[in-house]
């Protein structure tokens, strides 16, 4: 692992910076979003803050992380492996969590958007509770992804 | 997986916690600019505590595990320029984070004061404290220093 880090090509530094920065923004937005939704206790302004943290911070973070990750993937030649060669498990795991996590984030945002709309019309907070649960699940999944990407266990 | 691989993974996770905390505080700084009642201000405190915990775990984890890695991983030494730069930036970041917190604590303290006095109406003084430009400047400088650490960790100049 240390040798791999020492031998990483310089040309990967910038996409790696964007990838890591995007992932950090994504996680920060999830922490703030889950915190505000979890501690909102029915306060409309606070619940909206939680939703907007996910929409305006986590989503752009996810896009930056995924686009820069794809850039690294292509630069490293993982999309053009010779026949019989296989990708390392940590890469598959990281990509699966990133892509599936993106889908879950979109579902959380749709549920949260509908929840905020209902709140404005005096409805309940059930949909925002769904968003909270999904945000916490995403947070747990991305912690696993960060561990897999950093430790590269295979 | 070796012990050093585990330490590296935890070091990176600590860095994520730290930056997540910085992001949480940016979101709170944006939100607090519209807060002019004690009740709303006090309602924000649990999220502030989450941000504080993330920054505390992140800063503690990055420095402790980073030092471990500097001594343990072959090819890196504690006197490498990029490691010294990271340590200096870490030291600079601590008072900047503290000053950001202190600037926003003035609003939190005022909110507690108002609550104790039973004042539930909007307060112009509280709003002014929550719109502190000093706090924004310290938060901006803190963020720049944290980003410089991230840049240093990825480019490892001189390694």
mmCIF file of N, CA, C and O in Angstrom, chain B residues 9-97:
data_model
loop_
_atom_site.group_PDB
_atom_site.id
_atom_site.type_symbol
_atom_site.label_atom_id
_atom_site.label_comp_id
_atom_site.label_asym_id
_atom_site.label_seq_id
_atom_site.Cartn_x
_atom_site.Cartn_y
_atom_site.Cartn_z
ATOM 1 N N UNK B 9 -5.992 4.113 7.047
ATOM 2 C CA UNK B 9 -7.442 4.225 6.818
ATOM 3 C C UNK B 9 -8.083 5.106 7.888
ATOM 4 O O UNK B 9 -8.921 5.967 7.583
ATOM 5 N N UNK B 10 -7.668 4.917 9.142
ATOM 6 C CA UNK B 10 -8.234 5.725 10.233
ATOM 7 C C UNK B 10 -7.776 7.186 10.131
ATOM 8 O O UNK B 10 -8.524 8.105 10.462
ATOM 9 N N UNK B 11 -6.547 7.392 9.653
ATOM 10 C CA UNK B 11 -6.028 8.750 9.428
ATOM 11 C C UNK B 11 -6.886 9.459 8.373
ATOM 12 O O UNK B 11 -7.297 10.615 8.563
ATOM 13 N N UNK B 12 -7.181 8.758 7.288
ATOM 14 C CA UNK B 12 -8.009 9.349 6.216
ATOM 15 C C UNK B 12 -9.434 9.594 6.725
ATOM 16 O O UNK B 12 -10.023 10.645 6.456
ATOM 17 N N UNK B 13 -9.971 8.630 7.484
ATOM 18 C CA UNK B 13 -11.323 8.822 8.051
ATOM 19 C C UNK B 13 -11.355 10.025 8.995
ATOM 20 O O UNK B 13 -12.332 10.780 9.028
ATOM 21 N N UNK B 14 -10.260 10.219 9.739
ATOM 22 C CA UNK B 14 -10.172 11.393 10.624
ATOM 23 C C UNK B 14 -10.185 12.677 9.804
ATOM 24 O O UNK B 14 -10.841 13.661 10.178
ATOM 25 N N UNK B 15 -9.454 12.663 8.684
ATOM 26 C CA UNK B 15 -9.435 13.847 7.810
ATOM 27 C C UNK B 15 -10.845 14.132 7.285
ATOM 28 O O UNK B 15 -11.269 15.292 7.196
ATOM 29 N N UNK B 16 -11.575 13.070 6.959
ATOM 30 C CA UNK B 16 -12.960 13.247 6.499
ATOM 31 C C UNK B 16 -13.821 13.860 7.603
ATOM 32 O O UNK B 16 -14.637 14.735 7.344
ATOM 33 N N UNK B 17 -13.626 13.376 8.836
ATOM 34 C CA UNK B 17 -14.403 13.922 9.960
ATOM 35 C C UNK B 17 -14.098 15.411 10.123
ATOM 36 O O UNK B 17 -15.008 16.225 10.326
ATOM 37 N N UNK B 18 -12.827 15.766 10.021
ATOM 38 C CA UNK B 18 -12.410 17.160 10.193
ATOM 39 C C UNK B 18 -13.074 18.053 9.137
ATOM 40 O O UNK B 18 -13.713 19.067 9.461
ATOM 41 N N UNK B 19 -12.925 17.664 7.858
ATOM 42 C CA UNK B 19 -13.500 18.492 6.788
ATOM 43 C C UNK B 19 -15.031 18.488 6.875
ATOM 44 O O UNK B 19 -15.673 19.516 6.629
ATOM 45 N N UNK B 20 -15.608 17.344 7.258
ATOM 46 C CA UNK B 20 -17.069 17.302 7.438
ATOM 47 C C UNK B 20 -17.487 18.342 8.482
ATOM 48 O O UNK B 20 -18.481 19.052 8.307
ATOM 49 N N UNK B 21 -16.703 18.440 9.564
ATOM 50 C CA UNK B 21 -16.987 19.446 10.603
ATOM 51 C C UNK B 21 -16.903 20.857 10.049
ATOM 52 O O UNK B 21 -17.760 21.701 10.332
ATOM 53 N N UNK B 22 -15.883 21.116 9.224
ATOM 54 C CA UNK B 22 -15.738 22.452 8.612
ATOM 55 C C UNK B 22 -16.959 22.755 7.737
ATOM 56 O O UNK B 22 -17.520 23.860 7.785
ATOM 57 N N UNK B 23 -17.409 21.753 6.967
ATOM 58 C CA UNK B 23 -18.589 21.936 6.099
ATOM 59 C C UNK B 23 -19.835 22.196 6.954
ATOM 60 O O UNK B 23 -20.634 23.088 6.646
ATOM 61 N N UNK B 24 -19.981 21.433 8.037
ATOM 62 C CA UNK B 24 -21.131 21.630 8.948
ATOM 63 C C UNK B 24 -21.145 23.078 9.441
ATOM 64 O O UNK B 24 -22.192 23.739 9.443
ATOM 65 N N UNK B 25 -19.973 23.608 9.828
ATOM 66 C CA UNK B 25 -19.932 24.987 10.341
ATOM 67 C C UNK B 25 -20.244 26.016 9.258
ATOM 68 O O UNK B 25 -20.865 27.031 9.531
ATOM 69 N N UNK B 26 -19.840 25.744 8.003
ATOM 70 C CA UNK B 26 -20.211 26.671 6.917
ATOM 71 C C UNK B 26 -21.734 26.703 6.754
ATOM 72 O O UNK B 26 -22.330 27.772 6.567
ATOM 73 N N UNK B 27 -22.351 25.530 6.822
ATOM 74 C CA UNK B 27 -23.811 25.457 6.681
ATOM 75 C C UNK B 27 -24.481 26.202 7.842
ATOM 76 O O UNK B 27 -25.427 26.969 7.640
ATOM 77 N N UNK B 28 -23.962 26.003 9.053
ATOM 78 C CA UNK B 28 -24.535 26.689 10.223
ATOM 79 C C UNK B 28 -24.328 28.204 10.137
ATOM 80 O O UNK B 28 -25.213 28.979 10.506
ATOM 81 N N UNK B 29 -23.163 28.613 9.624
ATOM 82 C CA UNK B 29 -22.886 30.054 9.485
ATOM 83 C C UNK B 29 -23.883 30.685 8.511
ATOM 84 O O UNK B 29 -24.399 31.784 8.756
ATOM 85 N N UNK B 30 -24.168 29.953 7.415
ATOM 86 C CA UNK B 30 -25.153 30.464 6.441
ATOM 87 C C UNK B 30 -26.539 30.527 7.090
ATOM 88 O O UNK B 30 -27.280 31.493 6.897
ATOM 89 N N UNK B 31 -26.880 29.482 7.865
ATOM 90 C CA UNK B 31 -28.226 29.405 8.455
ATOM 91 C C UNK B 31 -28.419 30.431 9.564
ATOM 92 O O UNK B 31 -29.485 31.034 9.687
ATOM 93 N N UNK B 32 -27.376 30.637 10.356
ATOM 94 C CA UNK B 32 -27.500 31.477 11.551
ATOM 95 C C UNK B 32 -27.672 32.960 11.197
ATOM 96 O O UNK B 32 -28.139 33.756 12.019
ATOM 97 N N UNK B 33 -27.336 33.316 9.973
ATOM 98 C CA UNK B 33 -27.451 34.727 9.555
ATOM 99 C C UNK B 33 -28.898 35.217 9.526
ATOM 100 O O UNK B 33 -29.146 36.401 9.453
ATOM 101 N N UNK B 34 -29.857 34.264 9.565
ATOM 102 C CA UNK B 34 -31.270 34.665 9.576
ATOM 103 C C UNK B 34 -31.908 34.455 10.951
ATOM 104 O O UNK B 34 -33.106 34.656 11.103
ATOM 105 N N UNK B 35 -31.104 33.994 11.897
ATOM 106 C CA UNK B 35 -31.668 33.647 13.208
ATOM 107 C C UNK B 35 -31.639 34.869 14.140
ATOM 108 O O UNK B 35 -30.570 35.422 14.406
ATOM 109 N N UNK B 36 -32.818 35.263 14.616
ATOM 110 C CA UNK B 36 -32.881 36.426 15.510
ATOM 111 C C UNK B 36 -33.667 36.138 16.795
ATOM 112 O O UNK B 36 -33.983 37.050 17.548
ATOM 113 N N UNK B 37 -33.987 34.869 17.031
ATOM 114 C CA UNK B 37 -34.658 34.551 18.304
ATOM 115 C C UNK B 37 -33.819 33.563 19.102
ATOM 116 O O UNK B 37 -33.105 32.730 18.525
ATOM 117 N N UNK B 38 -33.943 33.661 20.423
ATOM 118 C CA UNK B 38 -33.152 32.803 21.322
ATOM 119 C C UNK B 38 -33.502 31.329 21.114
ATOM 120 O O UNK B 38 -32.617 30.469 21.085
ATOM 121 N N UNK B 39 -34.796 31.051 20.934
ATOM 122 C CA UNK B 39 -35.236 29.655 20.815
ATOM 123 C C UNK B 39 -34.597 28.977 19.602
ATOM 124 O O UNK B 39 -34.101 27.849 19.692
ATOM 125 N N UNK B 40 -34.606 29.689 18.471
ATOM 126 C CA UNK B 40 -34.023 29.119 17.250
ATOM 127 C C UNK B 40 -32.522 28.900 17.412
ATOM 128 O O UNK B 40 -31.967 27.895 16.960
ATOM 129 N N UNK B 41 -31.888 29.868 18.030
ATOM 130 C CA UNK B 41 -30.436 29.804 18.234
ATOM 131 C C UNK B 41 -30.085 28.586 19.115
ATOM 132 O O UNK B 41 -29.146 27.851 18.823
ATOM 133 N N UNK B 42 -30.865 28.413 20.165
ATOM 134 C CA UNK B 42 -30.588 27.314 21.098
ATOM 135 C C UNK B 42 -30.889 25.968 20.441
ATOM 136 O O UNK B 42 -30.195 24.984 20.690
ATOM 137 N N UNK B 43 -31.880 25.959 19.541
ATOM 138 C CA UNK B 43 -32.211 24.717 18.837
ATOM 139 C C UNK B 43 -31.056 24.243 17.948
ATOM 140 O O UNK B 43 -30.947 23.086 17.614
ATOM 141 N N UNK B 44 -30.203 25.173 17.548
ATOM 142 C CA UNK B 44 -29.071 24.816 16.674
ATOM 143 C C UNK B 44 -27.928 24.141 17.428
ATOM 144 O O UNK B 44 -27.060 23.528 16.808
ATOM 145 N N UNK B 45 -27.921 24.274 18.747
ATOM 146 C CA UNK B 45 -26.754 23.830 19.519
ATOM 147 C C UNK B 45 -26.414 22.329 19.362
ATOM 148 O O UNK B 45 -25.237 21.991 19.302
ATOM 149 N N UNK B 46 -27.420 21.427 19.272
ATOM 150 C CA UNK B 46 -27.035 20.024 19.074
ATOM 151 C C UNK B 46 -26.241 19.804 17.775
ATOM 152 O O UNK B 46 -25.301 19.002 17.753
ATOM 153 N N UNK B 47 -26.587 20.545 16.712
ATOM 154 C CA UNK B 47 -25.838 20.396 15.448
ATOM 155 C C UNK B 47 -24.442 21.002 15.602
ATOM 156 O O UNK B 47 -23.468 20.479 15.051
ATOM 157 N N UNK B 48 -24.345 22.087 16.375
ATOM 158 C CA UNK B 48 -23.025 22.672 16.659
ATOM 159 C C UNK B 48 -22.159 21.625 17.370
ATOM 160 O O UNK B 48 -20.981 21.459 17.051
ATOM 161 N N UNK B 49 -22.799 20.902 18.319
ATOM 162 C CA UNK B 49 -22.034 19.869 19.055
ATOM 163 C C UNK B 49 -21.573 18.751 18.119
ATOM 164 O O UNK B 49 -20.467 18.233 18.264
ATOM 165 N N UNK B 50 -22.418 18.398 17.144
ATOM 166 C CA UNK B 50 -22.023 17.377 16.155
ATOM 167 C C UNK B 50 -20.802 17.881 15.375
ATOM 168 O O UNK B 50 -19.820 17.141 15.177
ATOM 169 N N UNK B 51 -20.851 19.151 14.947
ATOM 170 C CA UNK B 51 -19.711 19.742 14.231
ATOM 171 C C UNK B 51 -18.462 19.771 15.086
ATOM 172 O O UNK B 51 -17.370 19.427 14.619
ATOM 173 N N UNK B 52 -18.634 20.152 16.353
ATOM 174 C CA UNK B 52 -17.472 20.192 17.272
ATOM 175 C C UNK B 52 -16.864 18.804 17.447
ATOM 176 O O UNK B 52 -15.639 18.651 17.459
ATOM 177 N N UNK B 53 -17.747 17.791 17.577
ATOM 178 C CA UNK B 53 -17.252 16.417 17.752
ATOM 179 C C UNK B 53 -16.488 15.967 16.505
ATOM 180 O O UNK B 53 -15.407 15.363 16.614
ATOM 181 N N UNK B 54 -17.033 16.294 15.330
ATOM 182 C CA UNK B 54 -16.369 15.892 14.072
ATOM 183 C C UNK B 54 -14.990 16.543 13.973
ATOM 184 O O UNK B 54 -14.002 15.877 13.630
ATOM 185 N N UNK B 55 -14.922 17.832 14.302
ATOM 186 C CA UNK B 55 -13.631 18.545 14.220
ATOM 187 C C UNK B 55 -12.658 17.995 15.267
ATOM 188 O O UNK B 55 -11.480 17.765 14.971
ATOM 189 N N UNK B 56 -13.155 17.755 16.484
ATOM 190 C CA UNK B 56 -12.285 17.239 17.547
ATOM 191 C C UNK B 56 -11.710 15.877 17.200
ATOM 192 O O UNK B 56 -10.491 15.663 17.293
ATOM 193 N N UNK B 57 -12.593 14.973 16.769
ATOM 194 C CA UNK B 57 -12.136 13.630 16.371
ATOM 195 C C UNK B 57 -11.184 13.743 15.179
ATOM 196 O O UNK B 57 -10.134 13.098 15.123
ATOM 197 N N UNK B 58 -11.562 14.599 14.233
ATOM 198 C CA UNK B 58 -10.757 14.750 13.013
ATOM 199 C C UNK B 58 -9.383 15.303 13.291
ATOM 200 O O UNK B 58 -8.374 14.761 12.815
ATOM 201 N N UNK B 59 -9.324 16.384 14.076
ATOM 202 C CA UNK B 59 -8.010 16.989 14.342
ATOM 203 C C UNK B 59 -7.143 16.067 15.190
ATOM 204 O O UNK B 59 -5.951 15.890 14.918
ATOM 205 N N UNK B 60 -7.763 15.466 16.211
ATOM 206 C CA UNK B 60 -7.004 14.539 17.070
ATOM 207 C C UNK B 60 -6.517 13.330 16.289
ATOM 208 O O UNK B 60 -5.347 12.926 16.395
ATOM 209 N N UNK B 61 -7.404 12.767 15.492
ATOM 210 C CA UNK B 61 -7.058 11.563 14.718
ATOM 211 C C UNK B 61 -6.000 11.835 13.670
ATOM 212 O O UNK B 61 -5.072 11.036 13.502
ATOM 213 N N UNK B 62 -6.116 12.961 12.969
ATOM 214 C CA UNK B 62 -5.136 13.230 11.905
ATOM 215 C C UNK B 62 -3.731 13.424 12.487
ATOM 216 O O UNK B 62 -2.767 12.881 11.950
ATOM 217 N N UNK B 63 -3.646 14.153 13.589
ATOM 218 C CA UNK B 63 -2.301 14.429 14.139
ATOM 219 C C UNK B 63 -1.712 13.158 14.774
ATOM 220 O O UNK B 63 -0.558 12.804 14.505
ATOM 221 N N UNK B 64 -2.502 12.447 15.577
ATOM 222 C CA UNK B 64 -1.966 11.266 16.270
ATOM 223 C C UNK B 64 -1.596 10.167 15.265
ATOM 224 O O UNK B 64 -0.478 9.626 15.301
ATOM 225 N N UNK B 65 -2.523 9.867 14.361
ATOM 226 C CA UNK B 65 -2.270 8.783 13.403
ATOM 227 C C UNK B 65 -1.262 9.216 12.341
ATOM 228 O O UNK B 65 -0.479 8.400 11.847
ATOM 229 N N UNK B 66 -1.281 10.525 12.012
ATOM 230 C CA UNK B 66 -0.305 11.035 11.047
ATOM 231 C C UNK B 66 1.111 10.907 11.582
ATOM 232 O O UNK B 66 2.027 10.514 10.854
ATOM 233 N N UNK B 67 1.287 11.221 12.867
ATOM 234 C CA UNK B 67 2.617 11.084 13.473
ATOM 235 C C UNK B 67 3.043 9.615 13.491
ATOM 236 O O UNK B 67 4.190 9.276 13.195
ATOM 237 N N UNK B 68 2.092 8.751 13.828
ATOM 238 C CA UNK B 68 2.385 7.315 13.830
ATOM 239 C C UNK B 68 2.887 6.890 12.438
ATOM 240 O O UNK B 68 3.910 6.217 12.311
ATOM 241 N N UNK B 69 2.138 7.303 11.411
ATOM 242 C CA UNK B 69 2.485 6.898 10.040
ATOM 243 C C UNK B 69 3.840 7.464 9.623
ATOM 244 O O UNK B 69 4.623 6.790 8.946
ATOM 245 N N UNK B 70 4.120 8.721 10.038
ATOM 246 C CA UNK B 70 5.399 9.347 9.663
ATOM 247 C C UNK B 70 6.584 8.541 10.199
ATOM 248 O O UNK B 70 7.612 8.422 9.547
ATOM 249 N N UNK B 71 6.408 7.978 11.409
ATOM 250 C CA UNK B 71 7.498 7.184 12.005
ATOM 251 C C UNK B 71 7.508 5.742 11.513
ATOM 252 O O UNK B 71 8.546 5.107 11.433
ATOM 253 N N UNK B 72 6.325 5.226 11.168
ATOM 254 C CA UNK B 72 6.207 3.795 10.913
ATOM 255 C C UNK B 72 6.351 3.399 9.446
ATOM 256 O O UNK B 72 6.919 2.346 9.140
ATOM 257 N N UNK B 73 5.831 4.230 8.544
ATOM 258 C CA UNK B 73 5.819 3.827 7.128
ATOM 259 C C UNK B 73 7.188 4.082 6.488
ATOM 260 O O UNK B 73 7.738 5.174 6.594
ATOM 261 N N UNK B 74 7.695 3.067 5.828
ATOM 262 C CA UNK B 74 8.982 3.192 5.153
ATOM 263 C C UNK B 74 8.895 4.192 4.013
ATOM 264 O O UNK B 74 7.898 4.256 3.310
ATOM 265 N N UNK B 75 9.933 4.996 3.843
ATOM 266 C CA UNK B 75 9.935 5.973 2.753
ATOM 267 C C UNK B 75 9.527 7.362 3.208
ATOM 268 O O UNK B 75 9.782 8.339 2.508
ATOM 269 N N UNK B 76 8.850 7.449 4.366
ATOM 270 C CA UNK B 76 8.476 8.766 4.901
ATOM 271 C C UNK B 76 9.239 9.000 6.204
ATOM 272 O O UNK B 76 9.447 8.068 6.985
ATOM 273 N N UNK B 77 9.617 10.261 6.420
ATOM 274 C CA UNK B 77 10.289 10.628 7.677
ATOM 275 C C UNK B 77 9.653 11.887 8.245
ATOM 276 O O UNK B 77 9.151 12.725 7.495
ATOM 277 N N UNK B 78 9.717 12.008 9.565
ATOM 278 C CA UNK B 78 9.068 13.136 10.246
ATOM 279 C C UNK B 78 9.664 14.468 9.785
ATOM 280 O O UNK B 78 8.995 15.496 9.824
ATOM 281 N N UNK B 79 10.927 14.467 9.331
ATOM 282 C CA UNK B 79 11.564 15.717 8.894
ATOM 283 C C UNK B 79 11.384 15.984 7.390
ATOM 284 O O UNK B 79 11.933 16.928 6.858
ATOM 285 N N UNK B 80 10.578 15.150 6.702
ATOM 286 C CA UNK B 80 10.258 15.448 5.294
ATOM 287 C C UNK B 80 9.535 16.796 5.244
ATOM 288 O O UNK B 80 8.657 17.067 6.091
ATOM 289 N N UNK B 81 9.868 17.598 4.245
ATOM 290 C CA UNK B 81 9.304 18.943 4.142
ATOM 291 C C UNK B 81 7.778 18.964 4.156
ATOM 292 O O UNK B 81 7.158 19.772 4.851
ATOM 293 N N UNK B 82 7.157 18.036 3.423
ATOM 294 C CA UNK B 82 5.689 18.067 3.319
ATOM 295 C C UNK B 82 5.037 17.655 4.636
ATOM 296 O O UNK B 82 3.931 18.119 4.958
ATOM 297 N N UNK B 83 5.748 16.827 5.426
ATOM 298 C CA UNK B 83 5.196 16.437 6.731
ATOM 299 C C UNK B 83 5.335 17.595 7.721
ATOM 300 O O UNK B 83 4.404 17.906 8.476
ATOM 301 N N UNK B 84 6.493 18.274 7.671
ATOM 302 C CA UNK B 84 6.680 19.450 8.539
ATOM 303 C C UNK B 84 5.641 20.516 8.174
ATOM 304 O O UNK B 84 5.019 21.124 9.057
ATOM 305 N N UNK B 85 5.427 20.708 6.865
ATOM 306 C CA UNK B 85 4.427 21.706 6.417
ATOM 307 C C UNK B 85 3.042 21.352 6.967
ATOM 308 O O UNK B 85 2.306 22.227 7.455
ATOM 309 N N UNK B 86 2.698 20.047 6.922
ATOM 310 C CA UNK B 86 1.383 19.618 7.431
ATOM 311 C C UNK B 86 1.268 19.885 8.930
ATOM 312 O O UNK B 86 0.224 20.341 9.408
ATOM 313 N N UNK B 87 2.357 19.609 9.657
ATOM 314 C CA UNK B 87 2.333 19.835 11.112
ATOM 315 C C UNK B 87 2.172 21.323 11.431
ATOM 316 O O UNK B 87 1.386 21.700 12.305
ATOM 317 N N UNK B 88 2.908 22.167 10.686
ATOM 318 C CA UNK B 88 2.813 23.622 10.907
ATOM 319 C C UNK B 88 1.387 24.094 10.602
ATOM 320 O O UNK B 88 0.788 24.856 11.375
ATOM 321 N N UNK B 89 0.833 23.625 9.483
ATOM 322 C CA UNK B 89 -0.526 24.033 9.105
ATOM 323 C C UNK B 89 -1.549 23.540 10.140
ATOM 324 O O UNK B 89 -2.505 24.246 10.460
ATOM 325 N N UNK B 90 -1.330 22.335 10.653
ATOM 326 C CA UNK B 90 -2.240 21.798 11.690
ATOM 327 C C UNK B 90 -2.215 22.721 12.914
ATOM 328 O O UNK B 90 -3.265 23.053 13.471
ATOM 329 N N UNK B 91 -0.997 23.133 13.309
ATOM 330 C CA UNK B 91 -0.861 24.014 14.488
ATOM 331 C C UNK B 91 -1.540 25.361 14.222
ATOM 332 O O UNK B 91 -2.225 25.903 15.082
ATOM 333 N N UNK B 92 -1.374 25.888 12.994
ATOM 334 C CA UNK B 92 -2.007 27.175 12.646
ATOM 335 C C UNK B 92 -3.538 27.032 12.659
ATOM 336 O O UNK B 92 -4.256 27.950 13.051
ATOM 337 N N UNK B 93 -4.022 25.874 12.225
ATOM 338 C CA UNK B 93 -5.483 25.693 12.091
ATOM 339 C C UNK B 93 -6.193 25.700 13.453
ATOM 340 O O UNK B 93 -7.349 26.130 13.533
ATOM 341 N N UNK B 94 -5.498 25.231 14.496
ATOM 342 C CA UNK B 94 -6.166 25.101 15.803
ATOM 343 C C UNK B 94 -6.693 26.441 16.333
ATOM 344 O O UNK B 94 -7.889 26.558 16.629
ATOM 345 N N UNK B 95 -5.845 27.504 16.430
ATOM 346 C CA UNK B 95 -6.389 28.778 16.931
ATOM 347 C C UNK B 95 -7.408 29.411 15.981
ATOM 348 O O UNK B 95 -8.310 30.109 16.429
ATOM 349 N N UNK B 96 -7.260 29.154 14.672
ATOM 350 C CA UNK B 96 -8.234 29.726 13.727
ATOM 351 C C UNK B 96 -9.625 29.123 13.981
ATOM 352 O O UNK B 96 -10.628 29.834 14.008
ATOM 353 N N UNK B 97 -9.650 27.793 14.175
ATOM 354 C CA UNK B 97 -10.921 27.131 14.474
ATOM 355 C C UNK B 97 -11.503 27.626 15.786
ATOM 356 O O UNK B 97 -12.708 27.874 15.899
#
